[in-house]
mmCIF file of C-alpha atoms in Angstrom:
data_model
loop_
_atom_site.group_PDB
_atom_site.id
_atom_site.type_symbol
_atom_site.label_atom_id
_atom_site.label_comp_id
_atom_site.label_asym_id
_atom_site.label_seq_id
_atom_site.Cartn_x
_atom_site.Cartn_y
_atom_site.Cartn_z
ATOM 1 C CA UNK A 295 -53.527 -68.430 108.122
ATOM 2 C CA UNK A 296 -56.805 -68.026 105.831
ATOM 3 C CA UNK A 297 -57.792 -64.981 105.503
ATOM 4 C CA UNK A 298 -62.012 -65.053 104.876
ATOM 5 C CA UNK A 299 -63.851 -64.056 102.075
ATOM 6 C CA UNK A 300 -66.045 -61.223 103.942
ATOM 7 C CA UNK A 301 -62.383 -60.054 105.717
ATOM 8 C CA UNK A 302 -60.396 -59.281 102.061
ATOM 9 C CA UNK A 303 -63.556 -58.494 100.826
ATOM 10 C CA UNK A 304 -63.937 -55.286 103.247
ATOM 11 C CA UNK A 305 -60.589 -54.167 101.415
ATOM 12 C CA UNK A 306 -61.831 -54.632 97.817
ATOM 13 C CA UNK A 307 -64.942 -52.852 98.748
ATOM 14 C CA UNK A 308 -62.973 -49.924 99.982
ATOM 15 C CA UNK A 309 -61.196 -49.668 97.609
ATOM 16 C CA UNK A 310 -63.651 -49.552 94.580
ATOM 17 C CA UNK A 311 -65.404 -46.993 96.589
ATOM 18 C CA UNK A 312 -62.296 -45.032 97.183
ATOM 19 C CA UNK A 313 -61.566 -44.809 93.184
ATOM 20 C CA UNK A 314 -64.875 -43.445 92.670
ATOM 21 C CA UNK A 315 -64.957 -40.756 95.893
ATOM 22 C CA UNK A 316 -61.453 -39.198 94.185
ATOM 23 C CA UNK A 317 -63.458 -37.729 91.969
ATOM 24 C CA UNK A 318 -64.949 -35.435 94.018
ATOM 25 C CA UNK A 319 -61.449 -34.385 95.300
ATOM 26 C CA UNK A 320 -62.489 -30.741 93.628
ATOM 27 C CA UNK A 321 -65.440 -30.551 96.742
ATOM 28 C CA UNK A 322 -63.286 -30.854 99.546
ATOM 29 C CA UNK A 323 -60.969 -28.748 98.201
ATOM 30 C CA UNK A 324 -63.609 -25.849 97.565
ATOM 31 C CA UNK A 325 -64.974 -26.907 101.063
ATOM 32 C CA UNK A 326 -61.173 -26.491 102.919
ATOM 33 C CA UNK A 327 -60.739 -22.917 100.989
ATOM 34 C CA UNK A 328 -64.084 -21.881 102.058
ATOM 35 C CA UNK A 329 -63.229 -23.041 105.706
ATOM 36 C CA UNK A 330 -60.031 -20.969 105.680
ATOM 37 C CA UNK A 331 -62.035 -17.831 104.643
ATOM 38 C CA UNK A 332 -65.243 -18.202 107.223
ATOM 39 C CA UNK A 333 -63.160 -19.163 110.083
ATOM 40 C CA UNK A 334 -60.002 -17.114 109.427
ATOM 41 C CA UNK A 335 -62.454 -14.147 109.599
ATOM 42 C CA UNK A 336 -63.701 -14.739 112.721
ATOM 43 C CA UNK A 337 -66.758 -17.413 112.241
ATOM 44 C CA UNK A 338 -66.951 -20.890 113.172
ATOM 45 C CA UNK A 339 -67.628 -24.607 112.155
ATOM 46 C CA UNK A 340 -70.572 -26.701 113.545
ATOM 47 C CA UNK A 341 -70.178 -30.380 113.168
ATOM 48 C CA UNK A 342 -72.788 -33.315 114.189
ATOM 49 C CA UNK A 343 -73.865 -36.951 113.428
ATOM 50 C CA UNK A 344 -75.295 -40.156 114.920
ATOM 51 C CA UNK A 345 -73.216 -42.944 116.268
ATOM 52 C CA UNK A 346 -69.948 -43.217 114.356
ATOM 53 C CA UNK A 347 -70.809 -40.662 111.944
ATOM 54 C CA UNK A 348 -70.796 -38.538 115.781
ATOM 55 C CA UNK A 349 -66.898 -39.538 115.815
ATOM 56 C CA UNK A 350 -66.227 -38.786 112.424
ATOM 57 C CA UNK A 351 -67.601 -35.115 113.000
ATOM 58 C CA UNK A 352 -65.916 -34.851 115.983
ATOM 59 C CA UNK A 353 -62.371 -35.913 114.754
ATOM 60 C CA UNK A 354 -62.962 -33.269 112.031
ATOM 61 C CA UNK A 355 -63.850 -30.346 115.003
ATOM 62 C CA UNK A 356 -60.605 -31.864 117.017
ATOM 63 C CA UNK A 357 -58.451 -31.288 113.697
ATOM 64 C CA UNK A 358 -59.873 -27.603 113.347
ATOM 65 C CA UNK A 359 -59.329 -26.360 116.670
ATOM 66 C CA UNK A 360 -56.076 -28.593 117.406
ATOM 67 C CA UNK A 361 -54.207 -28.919 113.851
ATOM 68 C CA UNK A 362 -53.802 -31.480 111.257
ATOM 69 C CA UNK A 363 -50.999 -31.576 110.072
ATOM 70 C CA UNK A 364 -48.370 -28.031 110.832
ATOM 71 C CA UNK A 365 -48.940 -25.628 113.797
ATOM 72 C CA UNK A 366 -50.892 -23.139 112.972
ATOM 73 C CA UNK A 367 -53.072 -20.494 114.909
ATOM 74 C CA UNK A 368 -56.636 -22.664 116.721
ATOM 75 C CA UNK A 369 -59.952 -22.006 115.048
ATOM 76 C CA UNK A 370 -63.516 -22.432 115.861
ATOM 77 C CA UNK A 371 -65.065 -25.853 115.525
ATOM 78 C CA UNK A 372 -67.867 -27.096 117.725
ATOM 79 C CA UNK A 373 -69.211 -30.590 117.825
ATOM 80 C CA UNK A 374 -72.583 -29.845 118.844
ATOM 81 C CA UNK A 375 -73.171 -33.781 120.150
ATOM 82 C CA UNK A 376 -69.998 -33.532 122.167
ATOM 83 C CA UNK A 377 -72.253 -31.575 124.451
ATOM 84 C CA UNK A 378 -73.581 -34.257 126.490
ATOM 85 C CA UNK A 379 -75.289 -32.081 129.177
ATOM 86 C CA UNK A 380 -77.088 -30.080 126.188
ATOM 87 C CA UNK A 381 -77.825 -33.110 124.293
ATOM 88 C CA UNK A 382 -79.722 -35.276 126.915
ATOM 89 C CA UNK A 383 -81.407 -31.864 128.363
ATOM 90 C CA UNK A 384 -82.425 -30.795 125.022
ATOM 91 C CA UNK A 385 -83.622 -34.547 124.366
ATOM 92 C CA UNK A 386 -85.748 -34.808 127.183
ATOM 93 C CA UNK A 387 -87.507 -31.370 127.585
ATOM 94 C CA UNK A 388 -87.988 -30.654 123.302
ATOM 95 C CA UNK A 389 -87.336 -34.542 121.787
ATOM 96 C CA UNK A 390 -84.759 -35.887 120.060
ATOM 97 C CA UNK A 391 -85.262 -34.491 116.787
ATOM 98 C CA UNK A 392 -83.962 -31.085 118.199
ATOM 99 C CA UNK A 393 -80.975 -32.129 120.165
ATOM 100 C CA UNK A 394 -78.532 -30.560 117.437
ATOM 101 C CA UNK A 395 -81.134 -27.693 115.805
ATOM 102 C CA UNK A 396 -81.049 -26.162 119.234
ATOM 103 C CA UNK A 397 -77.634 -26.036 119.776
ATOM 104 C CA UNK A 398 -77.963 -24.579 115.856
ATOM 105 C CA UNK A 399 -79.802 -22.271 116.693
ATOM 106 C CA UNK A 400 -77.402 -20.691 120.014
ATOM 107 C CA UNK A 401 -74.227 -21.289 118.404
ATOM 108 C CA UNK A 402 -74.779 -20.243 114.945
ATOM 109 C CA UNK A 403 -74.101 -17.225 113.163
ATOM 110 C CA UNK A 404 -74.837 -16.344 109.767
ATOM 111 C CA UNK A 405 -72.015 -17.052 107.886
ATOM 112 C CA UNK A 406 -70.836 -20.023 109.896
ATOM 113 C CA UNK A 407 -70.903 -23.481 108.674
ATOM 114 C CA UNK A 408 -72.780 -27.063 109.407
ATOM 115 C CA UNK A 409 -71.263 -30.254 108.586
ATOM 116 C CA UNK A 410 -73.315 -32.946 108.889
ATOM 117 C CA UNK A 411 -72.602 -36.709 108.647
ATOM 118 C CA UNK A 412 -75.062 -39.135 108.237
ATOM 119 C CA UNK A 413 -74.405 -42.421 106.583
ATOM 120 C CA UNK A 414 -78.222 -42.465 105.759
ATOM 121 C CA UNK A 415 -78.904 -39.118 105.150
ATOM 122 C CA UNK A 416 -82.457 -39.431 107.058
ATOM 123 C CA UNK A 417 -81.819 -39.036 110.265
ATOM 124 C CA UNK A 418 -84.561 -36.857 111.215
ATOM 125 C CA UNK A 419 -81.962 -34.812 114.464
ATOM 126 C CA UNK A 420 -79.671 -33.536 110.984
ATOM 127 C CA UNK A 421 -82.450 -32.902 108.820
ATOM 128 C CA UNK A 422 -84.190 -30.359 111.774
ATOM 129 C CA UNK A 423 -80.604 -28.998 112.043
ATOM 130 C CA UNK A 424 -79.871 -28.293 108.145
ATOM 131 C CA UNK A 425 -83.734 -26.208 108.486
ATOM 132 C CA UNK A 426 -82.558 -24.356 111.479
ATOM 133 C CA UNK A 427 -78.960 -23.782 109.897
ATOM 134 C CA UNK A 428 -80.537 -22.407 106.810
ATOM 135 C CA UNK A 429 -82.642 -20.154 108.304
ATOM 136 C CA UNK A 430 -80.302 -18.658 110.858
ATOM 137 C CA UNK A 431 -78.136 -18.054 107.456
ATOM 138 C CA UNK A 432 -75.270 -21.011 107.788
ATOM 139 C CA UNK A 433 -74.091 -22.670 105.165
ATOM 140 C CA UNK A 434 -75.130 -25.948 105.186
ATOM 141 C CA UNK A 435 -72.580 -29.026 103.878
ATOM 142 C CA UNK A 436 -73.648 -32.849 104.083
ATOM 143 C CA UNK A 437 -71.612 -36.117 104.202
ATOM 144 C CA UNK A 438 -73.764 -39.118 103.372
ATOM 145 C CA UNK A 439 -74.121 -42.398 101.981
ATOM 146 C CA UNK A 440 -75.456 -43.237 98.412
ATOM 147 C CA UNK A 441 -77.669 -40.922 96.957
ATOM 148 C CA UNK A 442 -80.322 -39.240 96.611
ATOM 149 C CA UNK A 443 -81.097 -39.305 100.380
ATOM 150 C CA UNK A 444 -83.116 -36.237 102.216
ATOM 151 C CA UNK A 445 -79.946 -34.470 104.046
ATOM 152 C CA UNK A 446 -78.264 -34.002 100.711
ATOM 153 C CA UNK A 447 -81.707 -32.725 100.093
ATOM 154 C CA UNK A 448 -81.649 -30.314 102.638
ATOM 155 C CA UNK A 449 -78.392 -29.012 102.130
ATOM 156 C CA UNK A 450 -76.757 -26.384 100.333
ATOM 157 C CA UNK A 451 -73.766 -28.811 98.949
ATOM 158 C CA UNK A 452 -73.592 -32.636 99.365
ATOM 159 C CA UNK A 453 -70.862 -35.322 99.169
ATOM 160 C CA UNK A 454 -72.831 -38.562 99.001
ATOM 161 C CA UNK A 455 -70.707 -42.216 99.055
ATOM 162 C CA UNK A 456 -71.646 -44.964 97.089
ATOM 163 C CA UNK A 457 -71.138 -48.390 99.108
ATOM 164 C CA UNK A 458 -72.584 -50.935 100.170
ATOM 165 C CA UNK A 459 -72.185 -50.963 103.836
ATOM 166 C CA UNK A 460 -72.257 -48.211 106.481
ATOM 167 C CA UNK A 461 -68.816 -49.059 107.374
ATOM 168 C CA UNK A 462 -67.330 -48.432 104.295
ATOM 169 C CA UNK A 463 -69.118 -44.941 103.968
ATOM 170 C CA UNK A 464 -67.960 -43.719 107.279
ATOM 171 C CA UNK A 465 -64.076 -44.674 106.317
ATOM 172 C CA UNK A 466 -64.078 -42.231 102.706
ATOM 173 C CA UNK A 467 -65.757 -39.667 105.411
ATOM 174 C CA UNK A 468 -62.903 -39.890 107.201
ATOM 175 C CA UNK A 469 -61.282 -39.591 104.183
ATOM 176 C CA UNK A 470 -63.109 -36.418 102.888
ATOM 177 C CA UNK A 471 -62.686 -34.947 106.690
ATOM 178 C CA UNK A 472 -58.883 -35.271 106.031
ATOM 179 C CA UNK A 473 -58.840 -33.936 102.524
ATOM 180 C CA UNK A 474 -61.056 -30.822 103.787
ATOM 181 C CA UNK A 475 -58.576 -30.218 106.424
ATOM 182 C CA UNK A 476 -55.526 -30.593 103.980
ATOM 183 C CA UNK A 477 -57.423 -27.647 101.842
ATOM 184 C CA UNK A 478 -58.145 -25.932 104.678
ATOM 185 C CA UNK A 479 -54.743 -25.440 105.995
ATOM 186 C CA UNK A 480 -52.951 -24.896 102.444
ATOM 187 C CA UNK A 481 -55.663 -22.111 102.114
ATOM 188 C CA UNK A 482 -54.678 -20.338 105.430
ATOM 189 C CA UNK A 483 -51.121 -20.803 104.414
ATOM 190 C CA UNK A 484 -51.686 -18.963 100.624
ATOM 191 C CA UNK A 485 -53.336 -16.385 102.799
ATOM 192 C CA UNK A 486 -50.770 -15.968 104.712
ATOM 193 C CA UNK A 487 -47.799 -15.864 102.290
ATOM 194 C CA UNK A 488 -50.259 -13.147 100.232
ATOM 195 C CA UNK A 489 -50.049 -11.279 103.422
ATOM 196 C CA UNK A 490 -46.823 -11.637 103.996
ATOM 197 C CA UNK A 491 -45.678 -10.177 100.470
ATOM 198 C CA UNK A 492 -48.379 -7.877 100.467
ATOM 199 C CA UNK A 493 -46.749 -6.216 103.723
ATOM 200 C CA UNK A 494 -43.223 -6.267 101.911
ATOM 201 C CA UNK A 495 -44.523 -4.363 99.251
ATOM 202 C CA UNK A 496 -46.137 -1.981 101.679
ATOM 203 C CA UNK A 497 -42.823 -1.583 103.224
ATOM 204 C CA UNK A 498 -40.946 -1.008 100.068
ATOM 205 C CA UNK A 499 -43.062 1.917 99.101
ATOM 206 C CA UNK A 500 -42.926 3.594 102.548
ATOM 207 C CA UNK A 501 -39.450 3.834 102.196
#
């Protein structure tokens, strides 16, 4: 069977862009250990995009409040376009470009984090969400396509993709969602072997 240029071609182009996004293996790990410590203490994870980006947030929510690999304890995660009701209420009395700031603005606490996904990076719904994150004190972490784009702009920390095509930048976000959620739960486990030897030690001086 022959196999079309633009078919193989989608692999190569994955590919090369996957060599280049291991680089920035170092981010999602600091982005997983930081999860661990916000969420383990009680706060929570907001997650949004457009279109598949939407999915791509939303797989990362369902792999924080399910699990990703192990069983472990659930966690916070919202993904604020999951929300239809909100969403198409929001959208019709304030516009769209407030359909996830909104939903920032009720859900968020400072402390908590946004992740936003945008192969773009200029959608103008994210953009009013990083202002209202920032301001309501989240921390505020962007996925995008090639930069420099206005999201990574607008956020406090960036991971920006460099392909061609939209498709290939939402497949290394999925990518980069499963790498955060491998550093997230290898951070909750340190935690809770520190714990766990920390109580030992307590029990060996009580007796």
């Amino acid at each position: 069977m022959t196999v079309h240029p633009p078919v193989v071609g989608h692999c190569d182009e994955l590919l090369h862009a996957l060599g280049a996004f291991r680089a920035s293996a170092h981010v999602t790990q600091r982005w997983g250990d930081r999860l661990a410590a916000v969420l383990g203490g009680g706060g929570r994870l907001l997650a949004a995009g457009n279109g598949g980006s939407a999915a791509q947030a939303q797989h990362l929510t369902a792999e924080i409040v399910g699990r990703y690999r192990d069983d472990r304890p659930p966690f916070s995660a919202i993904a604020l376009h999951a929300d239809t009701s909100s969403t198409t209420a929001i959208a019709n009395d304030y516009g769209v470009d407030e359909v996830f700031a909104r939903q920032v603005r009720a859900h968020g606490r400072e402390g908590d984090v946004l992740m936003l996904l945008s192969t773009s990076g200029a959608s103008a719904n994210l953009l009013s969400a990083a202002d209202a994150a920032r301001a309501a004190g989240l921390r505020v972490w962007a996925l995008t396509g090639c930069a420099p784009n206005p999201l990574m702009a607008g956020s406090d920390e960036s991971l920006c993709v460099e392909a061609p095509s939209t498709a290939t930048v939402q497949e290394i976000h999925l990518v980069a969602v499963h790498m955060i959620c491998a550093a997230f739960d290898a951070a909750l486990e340190r935690g809770a072997r520190g714990a766990r030897a920390a109580g030992r030690a307590a029990q060996r001086k009580r007796r």
